[in-house]
mmCIF file of C-alpha atoms and ligand atoms in Angstrom:
data_model
loop_
_atom_site.group_PDB
_atom_site.id
_atom_site.type_symbol
_atom_site.label_atom_id
_atom_site.label_comp_id
_atom_site.label_asym_id
_atom_site.label_seq_id
_atom_site.Cartn_x
_atom_site.Cartn_y
_atom_site.Cartn_z
ATOM 1 C CA UNK R 1124 15.355 -14.231 -13.767
ATOM 2 C CA UNK R 1125 17.659 -14.336 -16.802
ATOM 3 C CA UNK R 1126 20.481 -11.780 -16.577
ATOM 4 C CA UNK R 1127 21.286 -10.357 -19.985
ATOM 5 C CA UNK R 1128 25.011 -9.708 -20.558
ATOM 6 C CA UNK R 1129 26.156 -7.152 -23.043
ATOM 7 C CA UNK R 1130 29.769 -6.287 -23.939
ATOM 8 C CA UNK R 1131 30.331 -2.643 -24.691
ATOM 9 C CA UNK R 1132 33.535 -0.917 -25.804
ATOM 10 C CA UNK R 1133 33.978 2.301 -23.782
ATOM 11 C CA UNK R 1134 36.007 3.812 -26.644
ATOM 12 C CA UNK R 1135 33.407 2.994 -29.268
ATOM 13 C CA UNK R 1136 30.027 2.836 -27.579
ATOM 14 C CA UNK R 1137 27.242 0.863 -29.214
ATOM 15 C CA UNK R 1138 24.355 3.269 -28.885
ATOM 16 C CA UNK R 1139 21.668 0.599 -29.300
ATOM 17 C CA UNK R 1140 22.930 -1.271 -26.193
ATOM 18 C CA UNK R 1141 22.782 1.957 -24.173
ATOM 19 C CA UNK R 1142 19.257 2.707 -25.416
ATOM 20 C CA UNK R 1143 18.146 -0.785 -24.395
ATOM 21 C CA UNK R 1144 19.740 -0.508 -20.939
ATOM 22 C CA UNK R 1145 18.225 2.964 -20.455
ATOM 23 C CA UNK R 1146 14.781 1.624 -21.351
ATOM 24 C CA UNK R 1147 15.169 -1.169 -18.802
ATOM 25 C CA UNK R 1148 16.005 1.422 -16.129
ATOM 26 C CA UNK R 1149 12.951 3.513 -17.082
ATOM 27 C CA UNK R 1150 10.842 0.350 -16.745
ATOM 28 C CA UNK R 1151 12.034 -0.220 -13.164
ATOM 29 C CA UNK R 1152 14.658 -2.902 -13.915
ATOM 30 C CA UNK R 1153 18.191 -3.281 -12.454
ATOM 31 C CA UNK R 1154 21.201 -2.725 -14.725
ATOM 32 C CA UNK R 1155 24.838 -3.171 -13.620
ATOM 33 C CA UNK R 1156 27.231 -0.821 -15.409
ATOM 34 C CA UNK R 1157 30.935 0.061 -15.322
ATOM 35 C CA UNK R 1158 32.253 3.228 -13.688
ATOM 36 C CA UNK R 1159 35.849 4.397 -13.317
ATOM 37 C CA UNK R 1160 35.836 3.226 -9.659
ATOM 38 C CA UNK R 1161 33.890 -0.057 -9.431
ATOM 39 C CA UNK R 1162 30.799 -1.502 -11.151
ATOM 40 C CA UNK R 1163 27.475 -0.030 -9.997
ATOM 41 C CA UNK R 1164 24.055 -1.680 -9.718
ATOM 42 C CA UNK R 1165 21.708 0.921 -11.187
ATOM 43 C CA UNK R 1166 18.016 1.683 -10.817
ATOM 44 C CA UNK R 1167 15.853 4.702 -11.642
ATOM 45 C CA UNK R 1168 16.546 7.113 -8.769
ATOM 46 C CA UNK R 1169 12.973 8.495 -8.872
ATOM 47 C CA UNK R 1170 11.429 5.019 -8.603
ATOM 48 C CA UNK R 1171 11.206 3.853 -4.960
ATOM 49 C CA UNK R 1172 10.108 0.322 -5.923
ATOM 50 C CA UNK R 1173 13.075 -0.098 -8.290
ATOM 51 C CA UNK R 1174 15.470 1.166 -5.586
ATOM 52 C CA UNK R 1175 14.030 -1.330 -3.101
ATOM 53 C CA UNK R 1176 14.841 -4.076 -5.599
ATOM 54 C CA UNK R 1177 18.529 -3.068 -5.325
ATOM 55 C CA UNK R 1178 18.454 -3.848 -1.589
ATOM 56 C CA UNK R 1179 16.886 -7.255 -2.273
ATOM 57 C CA UNK R 1180 19.350 -8.232 -4.995
ATOM 58 C CA UNK R 1181 22.383 -7.260 -2.876
ATOM 59 C CA UNK R 1182 21.029 -8.408 0.492
ATOM 60 C CA UNK R 1183 21.792 -4.862 1.631
ATOM 61 C CA UNK R 1184 20.605 -3.497 5.011
ATOM 62 C CA UNK R 1185 17.814 -0.969 4.351
ATOM 63 C CA UNK R 1186 19.441 1.780 6.461
ATOM 64 C CA UNK R 1187 22.383 2.005 4.046
ATOM 65 C CA UNK R 1188 21.582 4.797 1.550
ATOM 66 C CA UNK R 1189 22.393 4.825 -2.178
ATOM 67 C CA UNK R 1190 24.429 7.244 -4.297
ATOM 68 C CA UNK R 1191 22.602 9.094 -7.097
ATOM 69 C CA UNK R 1192 24.683 9.246 -10.284
ATOM 70 C CA UNK R 1193 24.239 12.229 -12.607
ATOM 71 C CA UNK R 1194 25.578 13.211 -16.018
ATOM 72 C CA UNK R 1195 25.039 16.984 -15.939
ATOM 73 C CA UNK R 1196 24.555 19.752 -13.395
ATOM 74 C CA UNK R 1197 20.872 20.314 -14.279
ATOM 75 C CA UNK R 1198 20.218 16.919 -12.717
ATOM 76 C CA UNK R 1199 21.988 18.058 -9.558
ATOM 77 C CA UNK R 1200 19.508 20.966 -9.243
ATOM 78 C CA UNK R 1201 16.622 18.468 -9.235
ATOM 79 C CA UNK R 1202 17.938 16.293 -6.430
ATOM 80 C CA UNK R 1203 19.623 18.673 -3.975
ATOM 81 C CA UNK R 1204 18.113 21.420 -1.862
ATOM 82 C CA UNK R 1205 21.241 23.543 -1.876
ATOM 83 C CA UNK R 1206 24.790 23.513 -3.268
ATOM 84 C CA UNK R 1207 27.217 24.551 -0.482
ATOM 85 C CA UNK R 1208 30.227 26.704 -1.511
ATOM 86 C CA UNK R 1209 32.697 23.926 -0.761
ATOM 87 C CA UNK R 1210 30.766 21.630 -3.098
ATOM 88 C CA UNK R 1211 31.100 24.143 -5.956
ATOM 89 C CA UNK R 1212 34.867 24.189 -5.498
ATOM 90 C CA UNK R 1213 35.186 20.410 -5.382
ATOM 91 C CA UNK R 1214 32.877 20.004 -8.358
ATOM 92 C CA UNK R 1215 35.000 22.369 -10.465
ATOM 93 C CA UNK R 1216 38.136 20.468 -9.500
ATOM 94 C CA UNK R 1217 37.043 16.821 -9.587
ATOM 95 C CA UNK R 1218 33.753 16.284 -11.488
ATOM 96 C CA UNK R 1219 33.268 14.227 -13.524
ATOM 97 C CA UNK R 1220 35.328 11.748 -11.520
ATOM 98 C CA UNK R 1221 35.682 9.453 -8.494
ATOM 99 C CA UNK R 1222 34.222 11.888 -5.938
ATOM 100 C CA UNK R 1223 30.843 11.610 -4.161
ATOM 101 C CA UNK R 1224 29.452 14.506 -2.141
ATOM 102 C CA UNK R 1225 26.741 14.542 0.525
ATOM 103 C CA UNK R 1226 24.203 17.369 -0.052
ATOM 104 C CA UNK R 1227 21.005 18.498 1.679
ATOM 105 C CA UNK R 1228 18.395 16.556 -0.303
ATOM 106 C CA UNK R 1229 15.493 17.879 -2.378
ATOM 107 C CA UNK R 1230 12.033 16.775 -1.185
ATOM 108 C CA UNK R 1231 11.443 14.856 -4.419
ATOM 109 C CA UNK R 1232 14.193 12.285 -3.696
ATOM 110 C CA UNK R 1233 12.537 9.088 -2.399
ATOM 111 C CA UNK R 1234 13.328 7.758 1.089
ATOM 112 C CA UNK R 1235 14.244 4.460 -0.573
ATOM 113 C CA UNK R 1236 17.368 6.252 -1.907
ATOM 114 C CA UNK R 1237 18.421 8.074 1.263
ATOM 115 C CA UNK R 1238 17.341 5.562 3.890
ATOM 116 C CA UNK R 1239 15.206 8.333 5.385
ATOM 117 C CA UNK R 1240 18.147 10.770 5.868
ATOM 118 C CA UNK R 1241 17.693 14.442 4.976
ATOM 119 C CA UNK R 1242 20.870 14.317 2.894
ATOM 120 C CA UNK R 1243 21.643 12.666 -0.437
ATOM 121 C CA UNK R 1244 24.927 11.329 -1.873
ATOM 122 C CA UNK R 1245 25.664 12.450 -5.452
ATOM 123 C CA UNK R 1246 28.362 11.433 -7.916
ATOM 124 C CA UNK R 1247 29.098 12.530 -11.504
ATOM 125 C CA UNK R 1248 31.133 9.618 -12.907
ATOM 126 C CA UNK R 1249 33.617 10.057 -15.755
ATOM 127 C CA UNK R 1250 33.349 6.570 -17.298
ATOM 128 C CA UNK R 1251 32.034 6.952 -20.879
ATOM 129 C CA UNK R 1252 29.554 4.056 -20.504
ATOM 130 C CA UNK R 1253 28.174 5.393 -17.203
ATOM 131 C CA UNK R 1254 27.881 8.892 -18.677
ATOM 132 C CA UNK R 1255 26.098 7.670 -21.814
ATOM 133 C CA UNK R 1256 23.683 5.506 -19.807
ATOM 134 C CA UNK R 1257 22.658 8.320 -17.437
ATOM 135 C CA UNK R 1258 22.384 10.828 -20.287
ATOM 136 C CA UNK R 1259 20.212 8.579 -22.464
ATOM 137 C CA UNK R 1260 18.013 7.443 -19.544
ATOM 138 C CA UNK R 1261 17.785 11.144 -18.556
ATOM 139 C CA UNK R 1262 17.409 10.057 -14.928
ATOM 140 C CA UNK R 1263 19.561 10.225 -11.827
ATOM 141 C CA UNK R 1264 20.644 6.596 -11.428
ATOM 142 C CA UNK R 1265 20.725 5.209 -7.888
ATOM 143 C CA UNK R 1266 23.645 2.787 -7.701
ATOM 144 C CA UNK R 1267 25.587 1.089 -4.950
ATOM 145 C CA UNK R 1268 28.542 -1.127 -5.823
ATOM 146 C CA UNK R 1269 27.246 -4.169 -7.760
ATOM 147 C CA UNK R 1270 28.333 -6.844 -5.252
ATOM 148 C CA UNK R 1271 26.503 -8.976 -2.731
ATOM 149 C CA UNK R 1272 26.490 -6.959 0.491
ATOM 150 C CA UNK R 1273 29.696 -7.524 2.500
ATOM 151 C CA UNK R 1274 31.743 -8.884 -0.438
ATOM 152 C CA UNK R 1275 34.551 -6.930 -2.104
ATOM 153 C CA UNK R 1276 33.203 -4.438 -4.664
ATOM 154 C CA UNK R 1277 33.294 -5.668 -8.284
ATOM 155 C CA UNK R 1278 35.977 -4.357 -10.604
ATOM 156 C CA UNK R 1279 34.899 -6.477 -13.589
ATOM 157 C CA UNK R 1280 31.660 -7.749 -15.131
ATOM 158 C CA UNK R 1281 32.694 -11.284 -14.133
ATOM 159 C CA UNK R 1282 32.727 -10.229 -10.462
ATOM 160 C CA UNK R 1283 29.207 -8.787 -10.870
ATOM 161 C CA UNK R 1284 27.957 -11.978 -12.518
ATOM 162 C CA UNK R 1285 29.522 -14.127 -9.781
ATOM 163 C CA UNK R 1286 27.508 -12.281 -7.117
ATOM 164 C CA UNK R 1287 24.303 -11.257 -8.908
ATOM 165 C CA UNK R 1288 23.668 -13.534 -11.903
ATOM 166 C CA UNK R 1289 19.966 -14.401 -12.002
ATOM 167 C CA UNK R 1290 19.082 -11.584 -9.582
ATOM 168 C CA UNK R 1291 19.345 -8.550 -11.898
ATOM 169 C CA UNK R 1292 18.157 -7.753 -15.418
ATOM 170 C CA UNK R 1293 21.311 -6.745 -17.270
ATOM 171 C CA UNK R 1294 25.089 -6.385 -16.964
ATOM 172 C CA UNK R 1295 26.905 -3.938 -19.242
ATOM 173 C CA UNK R 1296 30.453 -5.266 -19.551
ATOM 174 C CA UNK R 1297 32.833 -2.368 -20.202
ATOM 175 C CA UNK R 1298 36.015 -4.156 -19.088
ATOM 176 C CA UNK R 1299 38.126 -3.649 -15.965
ATOM 177 C CA UNK R 1300 37.431 -0.654 -13.705
ATOM 178 C CA UNK R 1301 40.287 1.858 -13.793
ATOM 179 C CA UNK R 1302 40.572 2.826 -10.084
ATOM 180 C CA UNK R 1303 39.250 -0.337 -8.483
ATOM 181 C CA UNK R 1304 38.306 1.294 -5.152
ATOM 182 C CA UNK R 1305 35.025 3.120 -4.528
ATOM 183 C CA UNK R 1306 34.807 6.907 -4.821
ATOM 184 C CA UNK R 1307 35.982 9.311 -2.135
ATOM 185 C CA UNK R 1308 32.959 10.542 -0.141
ATOM 186 C CA UNK R 1309 33.026 14.112 1.192
ATOM 187 C CA UNK R 1310 30.236 15.469 3.370
ATOM 188 C CA UNK R 1311 29.942 19.104 2.231
ATOM 189 C CA UNK R 1312 27.130 19.758 4.725
ATOM 190 C CA UNK R 1313 29.783 19.741 7.474
ATOM 191 C CA UNK R 1314 32.017 22.691 8.282
ATOM 192 C CA UNK R 1315 34.819 22.032 7.551
ATOM 193 C CA UNK R 1316 33.775 19.401 4.985
ATOM 194 C CA UNK R 1317 34.545 15.875 6.125
ATOM 195 C CA UNK R 1318 35.928 12.860 4.268
ATOM 196 C CA UNK R 1319 33.664 9.916 5.140
ATOM 197 C CA UNK R 1320 35.342 7.370 2.855
ATOM 198 C CA UNK R 1321 38.851 7.767 1.365
ATOM 199 C CA UNK R 1322 39.323 7.038 -2.342
ATOM 200 C CA UNK R 1323 41.156 8.090 -5.494
ATOM 201 C CA UNK R 1324 40.607 11.792 -4.754
ATOM 202 C CA UNK R 1325 42.932 11.976 -1.776
ATOM 203 C CA UNK R 1326 42.988 14.271 1.253
ATOM 204 C CA UNK R 1327 46.230 15.691 -0.164
ATOM 205 C CA UNK R 1328 44.330 16.684 -3.340
ATOM 206 C CA UNK R 1329 41.303 18.136 -1.507
ATOM 207 C CA UNK R 1330 43.221 20.120 1.122
ATOM 208 C CA UNK R 1331 44.614 22.840 -1.195
ATOM 209 C CA UNK R 1332 41.182 23.391 -2.754
ATOM 210 C CA UNK R 1333 39.181 23.729 0.467
ATOM 211 C CA UNK R 1334 41.957 24.921 2.779
ATOM 212 C CA UNK R 1335 40.560 22.752 5.532
ATOM 213 C CA UNK R 1336 39.096 19.271 5.431
ATOM 214 C CA UNK R 1337 38.266 16.898 8.293
ATOM 215 C CA UNK R 1338 38.363 13.111 8.322
ATOM 216 C CA UNK R 1339 35.767 10.873 9.932
ATOM 217 C CA UNK R 1340 37.844 9.188 12.692
ATOM 218 C CA UNK R 1341 36.352 5.804 11.810
ATOM 219 C CA UNK R 1342 38.180 5.945 8.446
ATOM 220 C CA UNK R 1343 41.304 4.733 10.238
ATOM 221 C CA UNK R 1344 40.203 3.290 13.531
ATOM 222 C CA UNK R 1345 37.739 0.641 14.461
ATOM 223 C CA UNK R 1346 34.598 2.548 15.465
ATOM 224 C CA UNK R 1347 34.771 2.944 19.261
ATOM 225 C CA UNK R 1348 31.740 1.949 21.332
ATOM 226 C CA UNK R 1349 28.786 4.148 20.503
ATOM 227 C CA UNK R 1350 30.697 5.941 17.751
ATOM 228 C CA UNK R 1351 29.273 5.270 14.307
ATOM 229 C CA UNK R 1352 30.783 6.246 10.960
ATOM 230 C CA UNK R 1353 28.806 9.073 9.285
ATOM 231 C CA UNK R 1354 28.442 7.023 6.101
ATOM 232 C CA UNK R 1355 26.059 4.300 7.294
ATOM 233 C CA UNK R 1356 27.595 1.728 4.937
ATOM 234 C CA UNK R 1357 31.032 2.069 6.517
ATOM 235 C CA UNK R 1358 29.887 0.429 9.744
ATOM 236 C CA UNK R 1359 29.308 -2.983 8.184
ATOM 237 C CA UNK R 1360 31.851 -5.779 7.830
ATOM 238 C CA UNK R 1361 32.925 -5.253 4.322
ATOM 239 C CA UNK R 1362 35.229 -6.134 1.472
ATOM 240 C CA UNK R 1363 35.764 -9.466 3.139
ATOM 241 C CA UNK R 1364 36.741 -12.718 1.456
ATOM 242 C CA UNK R 1365 35.520 -15.926 3.112
ATOM 243 C CA UNK R 1366 38.961 -16.489 4.666
ATOM 244 C CA UNK R 1367 39.999 -14.943 7.982
ATOM 245 C CA UNK R 1368 42.260 -12.041 7.047
ATOM 246 C CA UNK R 1369 45.083 -10.752 9.285
ATOM 247 C CA UNK R 1370 47.159 -7.627 8.582
ATOM 248 C CA UNK R 1371 50.826 -8.005 9.433
ATOM 249 C CA UNK R 1372 52.899 -4.919 10.250
ATOM 250 C CA UNK R 1373 56.461 -4.457 11.524
ATOM 251 C CA UNK R 1374 59.932 -5.016 10.116
ATOM 252 C CA UNK R 1375 60.520 -8.703 9.402
ATOM 253 C CA UNK R 1376 57.091 -9.338 7.937
ATOM 254 C CA UNK R 1377 57.999 -12.131 5.509
ATOM 255 C CA UNK R 1378 59.796 -14.271 8.121
ATOM 256 C CA UNK R 1379 56.969 -13.754 10.596
ATOM 257 C CA UNK R 1380 54.304 -14.692 8.050
ATOM 258 C CA UNK R 1381 56.228 -17.761 6.879
ATOM 259 C CA UNK R 1382 56.419 -19.047 10.464
ATOM 260 C CA UNK R 1383 52.650 -18.579 10.858
ATOM 261 C CA UNK R 1384 51.979 -20.264 7.539
ATOM 262 C CA UNK R 1385 53.978 -23.309 8.602
ATOM 263 C CA UNK R 1386 52.033 -23.516 11.851
ATOM 264 C CA UNK R 1387 48.604 -23.150 10.213
ATOM 265 C CA UNK R 1388 49.426 -25.641 7.485
ATOM 266 C CA UNK R 1389 50.378 -28.162 10.177
ATOM 267 C CA UNK R 1390 46.821 -27.636 11.471
ATOM 268 C CA UNK R 1391 45.556 -28.558 7.990
ATOM 269 C CA UNK R 1392 44.581 -25.031 6.908
ATOM 270 C CA UNK R 1393 44.853 -23.676 3.377
ATOM 271 C CA UNK R 1394 46.816 -20.445 3.778
ATOM 272 C CA UNK R 1395 47.192 -17.416 1.480
ATOM 273 C CA UNK R 1396 49.476 -14.390 1.520
ATOM 274 C CA UNK R 1397 48.601 -11.004 0.044
ATOM 275 C CA UNK R 1398 52.001 -9.834 -1.180
ATOM 276 C CA UNK R 1399 53.502 -7.290 -3.559
ATOM 277 C CA UNK R 1400 55.705 -7.564 -6.648
ATOM 278 C CA UNK R 1401 58.675 -6.792 -4.408
ATOM 279 C CA UNK R 1402 57.912 -9.515 -1.839
ATOM 280 C CA UNK R 1403 55.990 -12.305 -3.587
ATOM 281 C CA UNK R 1404 58.979 -14.629 -4.000
ATOM 282 C CA UNK R 1405 59.744 -14.471 -0.260
ATOM 283 C CA UNK R 1406 56.683 -16.464 0.775
ATOM 284 C CA UNK R 1407 56.112 -20.163 1.041
ATOM 285 C CA UNK R 1408 52.304 -20.503 1.269
ATOM 286 C CA UNK R 1409 49.523 -22.378 -0.572
ATOM 287 C CA UNK R 1410 48.424 -19.231 -2.374
ATOM 288 C CA UNK R 1411 50.619 -16.148 -2.860
ATOM 289 C CA UNK R 1412 48.931 -13.294 -4.722
ATOM 290 C CA UNK R 1413 50.516 -9.960 -5.612
ATOM 291 C CA UNK R 1414 48.518 -6.716 -5.574
ATOM 292 C CA UNK R 1415 51.193 -4.950 -7.641
ATOM 293 C CA UNK R 1416 54.208 -2.852 -6.840
ATOM 294 C CA UNK R 1417 54.620 -0.782 -3.671
ATOM 295 C CA UNK R 1418 56.022 1.927 -5.918
ATOM 296 C CA UNK R 1419 52.613 2.223 -7.609
ATOM 297 C CA UNK R 1420 49.801 2.464 -5.060
ATOM 298 C CA UNK R 1421 47.293 3.233 -7.823
ATOM 299 C CA UNK R 1422 48.002 -0.219 -9.212
ATOM 300 C CA UNK R 1423 47.566 -1.739 -5.729
ATOM 301 C CA UNK R 1424 44.184 -0.002 -5.383
ATOM 302 C CA UNK R 1425 43.091 -1.233 -8.809
ATOM 303 C CA UNK R 1426 44.023 -4.848 -8.048
ATOM 304 C CA UNK R 1427 43.050 -5.153 -4.380
ATOM 305 C CA UNK R 1428 39.422 -6.297 -4.658
ATOM 306 C CA UNK R 1429 40.173 -8.708 -7.499
ATOM 307 C CA UNK R 1430 42.895 -10.317 -5.377
ATOM 308 C CA UNK R 1431 40.603 -10.583 -2.321
ATOM 309 C CA UNK R 1432 38.056 -12.358 -4.538
ATOM 310 C CA UNK R 1433 40.757 -14.628 -5.974
ATOM 311 C CA UNK R 1434 41.544 -15.907 -2.452
ATOM 312 C CA UNK R 1435 37.926 -17.145 -2.352
ATOM 313 C CA UNK R 1436 38.213 -18.771 -5.756
ATOM 314 C CA UNK R 1437 41.346 -20.578 -4.585
ATOM 315 C CA UNK R 1438 39.618 -21.531 -1.333
ATOM 316 C CA UNK R 1439 41.956 -19.833 1.132
ATOM 317 C CA UNK R 1440 40.953 -20.329 4.768
ATOM 318 C CA UNK R 1441 43.417 -17.855 6.282
ATOM 319 C CA UNK R 1442 45.047 -14.882 4.548
ATOM 320 C CA UNK R 1443 48.016 -12.904 5.889
ATOM 321 C CA UNK R 1444 48.285 -9.488 4.241
ATOM 322 C CA UNK R 1445 51.062 -6.919 4.073
ATOM 323 C CA UNK R 1446 50.165 -3.335 5.006
ATOM 324 C CA UNK R 1447 50.608 -0.030 3.141
ATOM 325 C CA UNK R 1448 51.366 3.578 4.158
ATOM 326 C CA UNK R 1449 48.472 5.605 5.599
ATOM 327 C CA UNK R 1450 48.896 8.454 3.136
ATOM 328 C CA UNK R 1451 47.739 9.521 -0.336
ATOM 329 C CA UNK R 1452 46.242 6.488 -2.156
ATOM 330 C CA UNK R 1453 47.496 4.235 0.654
ATOM 331 C CA UNK R 1454 44.787 5.573 2.968
ATOM 332 C CA UNK R 1455 41.949 4.164 0.831
ATOM 333 C CA UNK R 1456 43.821 0.863 0.504
ATOM 334 C CA UNK R 1457 44.341 0.551 4.270
ATOM 335 C CA UNK R 1458 40.739 1.599 4.994
ATOM 336 C CA UNK R 1459 39.444 -1.289 2.833
ATOM 337 C CA UNK R 1460 42.076 -3.778 4.042
ATOM 338 C CA UNK R 1461 41.325 -3.033 7.705
ATOM 339 C CA UNK R 1462 37.642 -3.679 7.126
ATOM 340 C CA UNK R 1463 38.312 -6.885 5.212
ATOM 341 C CA UNK R 1464 40.420 -8.037 8.162
ATOM 342 C CA UNK R 1465 37.879 -6.968 10.787
ATOM 343 C CA UNK R 1466 40.727 -4.737 12.148
ATOM 344 C CA UNK R 1467 42.867 -7.738 13.128
ATOM 345 C CA UNK R 1468 46.554 -6.798 13.193
ATOM 346 C CA UNK R 1469 49.590 -8.929 13.972
ATOM 347 C CA UNK R 1470 52.908 -7.336 14.898
ATOM 348 C CA UNK R 1471 56.016 -8.838 13.349
ATOM 349 C CA UNK R 1472 59.282 -8.232 15.204
HETATM 350 O O1 TXA G 1722 32.584 4.500 -6.443
HETATM 351 C C1 TXA G 1722 31.468 4.448 -5.903
HETATM 352 O O2 TXA G 1722 31.081 5.301 -5.097
HETATM 353 C C2 TXA G 1722 30.560 3.278 -6.322
HETATM 354 C C3 TXA G 1722 30.169 3.486 -7.786
HETATM 355 C C4 TXA G 1722 29.182 2.473 -8.263
HETATM 356 O O3 TXA G 1722 29.688 4.794 -7.976
HETATM 357 N N1 TXA G 1722 29.405 3.230 -5.482
HETATM 358 C C5 TXA G 1722 29.448 2.831 -4.185
HETATM 359 O O4 TXA G 1722 28.227 2.771 -3.565
HETATM 360 O O5 TXA G 1722 30.478 2.533 -3.626
HETATM 361 P P1 TXA G 1722 27.980 2.013 -2.176
HETATM 362 O O6 TXA G 1722 26.509 2.046 -1.998
HETATM 363 O O7 TXA G 1722 28.633 0.719 -2.206
HETATM 364 O O8 TXA G 1722 28.607 2.967 -1.127
HETATM 365 C C6 TXA G 1722 27.983 4.209 -0.828
HETATM 366 C C7 TXA G 1722 28.376 4.677 0.530
HETATM 367 C C8 TXA G 1722 27.794 3.831 1.644
HETATM 368 O O9 TXA G 1722 28.781 3.665 2.656
HETATM 369 C C9 TXA G 1722 26.647 4.700 2.137
HETATM 370 O O10 TXA G 1722 26.345 4.464 3.496
HETATM 371 C C10 TXA G 1722 27.185 6.089 1.918
HETATM 372 O O11 TXA G 1722 27.840 5.999 0.676
HETATM 373 N N2 TXA G 1722 26.117 7.102 1.792
HETATM 374 C C11 TXA G 1722 25.120 7.149 0.875
HETATM 375 N N3 TXA G 1722 24.293 8.185 1.122
HETATM 376 C C12 TXA G 1722 24.762 8.818 2.209
HETATM 377 C C13 TXA G 1722 24.347 9.951 2.977
HETATM 378 N N4 TXA G 1722 23.274 10.647 2.641
HETATM 379 N N5 TXA G 1722 25.088 10.301 4.054
HETATM 380 C C14 TXA G 1722 26.206 9.599 4.397
HETATM 381 N N6 TXA G 1722 26.649 8.507 3.717
HETATM 382 C C15 TXA G 1722 25.936 8.129 2.652
HETATM 383 MG MG1 MG G 1723 29.401 -0.996 -1.618
#
């Protein structure tokens, strides 16, 4: 299959490109498009066969449900059975934006979207290209992140093409994603509502609006035996570059990492370090990549997946990564980093 690539300026949208992409979606094709979090791989949310094609293209396990993307609240009425009170509050505060909510599903939503669950994940993105595409297609668009399953989510059209070129019909290239980490997922069917995946809308932002919000314990800890994350997708190895990633915590991190690097290089390994603007000059490794400044965790979130992919491009075999605080935006960063490392920590003195 030939994948058509189309550049589109989010500030000055070429309507004819959107009309073409919308027509492809209506015809059952797969179109990757930019959102403010990461790129999505879209299909017509009413079309079970088209949604199944998403699973094939990504190599995604079939029990991992998709998010339906909407561009107005009339669409929400068609796909959910009920709008819980907490959802109304969060919607008013954060939609359109990087927040996904889990609702009781309407009967009309195909099982291919929900993986057979009686709930459905819904997001109203704020990216102008995503909004225009959904509005013109006049369909809820089912879209997971547009990466091969298990790889870091794509924050640029080049990342999408690297993973899915030849497997999907079209890529709309709207430039770099603004947030760079996937949306926050809140299950509003729970009481109190529960954060299943941390993201740009932080617990600290949600708390004052709902009063009380819970956190799926697997957000921070490796799922204990028999304990599965509520978001099926969060149980898979994820966000992982090909290298073995280790997270290094403690006080003298740079010295500790440099000693390990020396040892691994002596064994003939190509070693990378995931550093920050503040620390990058401290390391002596084959590949030292900065995810931005510690003073700006939004920047770190935006750069993280691109840097994890860059370690692959530069053929790292082992990556030692610094850690970040488990609060505000840091929580989403650590959640993704822990998964990319398979929860392997090393303690520096
Ligand atoms: O920012 C995002 O959310 C991006 C953009 C494209 O919108 N999308 C995204 O989709 O990250 P995906 O498929 O990569 O992640 C969706 C997550 C998965 O972990 C999935 O298991 C979970 O949402 N999910 C979907 N439906 C669910 C449901 N009914 N109940 C619980 N978790 C659900
Ligand atoms: Mg994903």
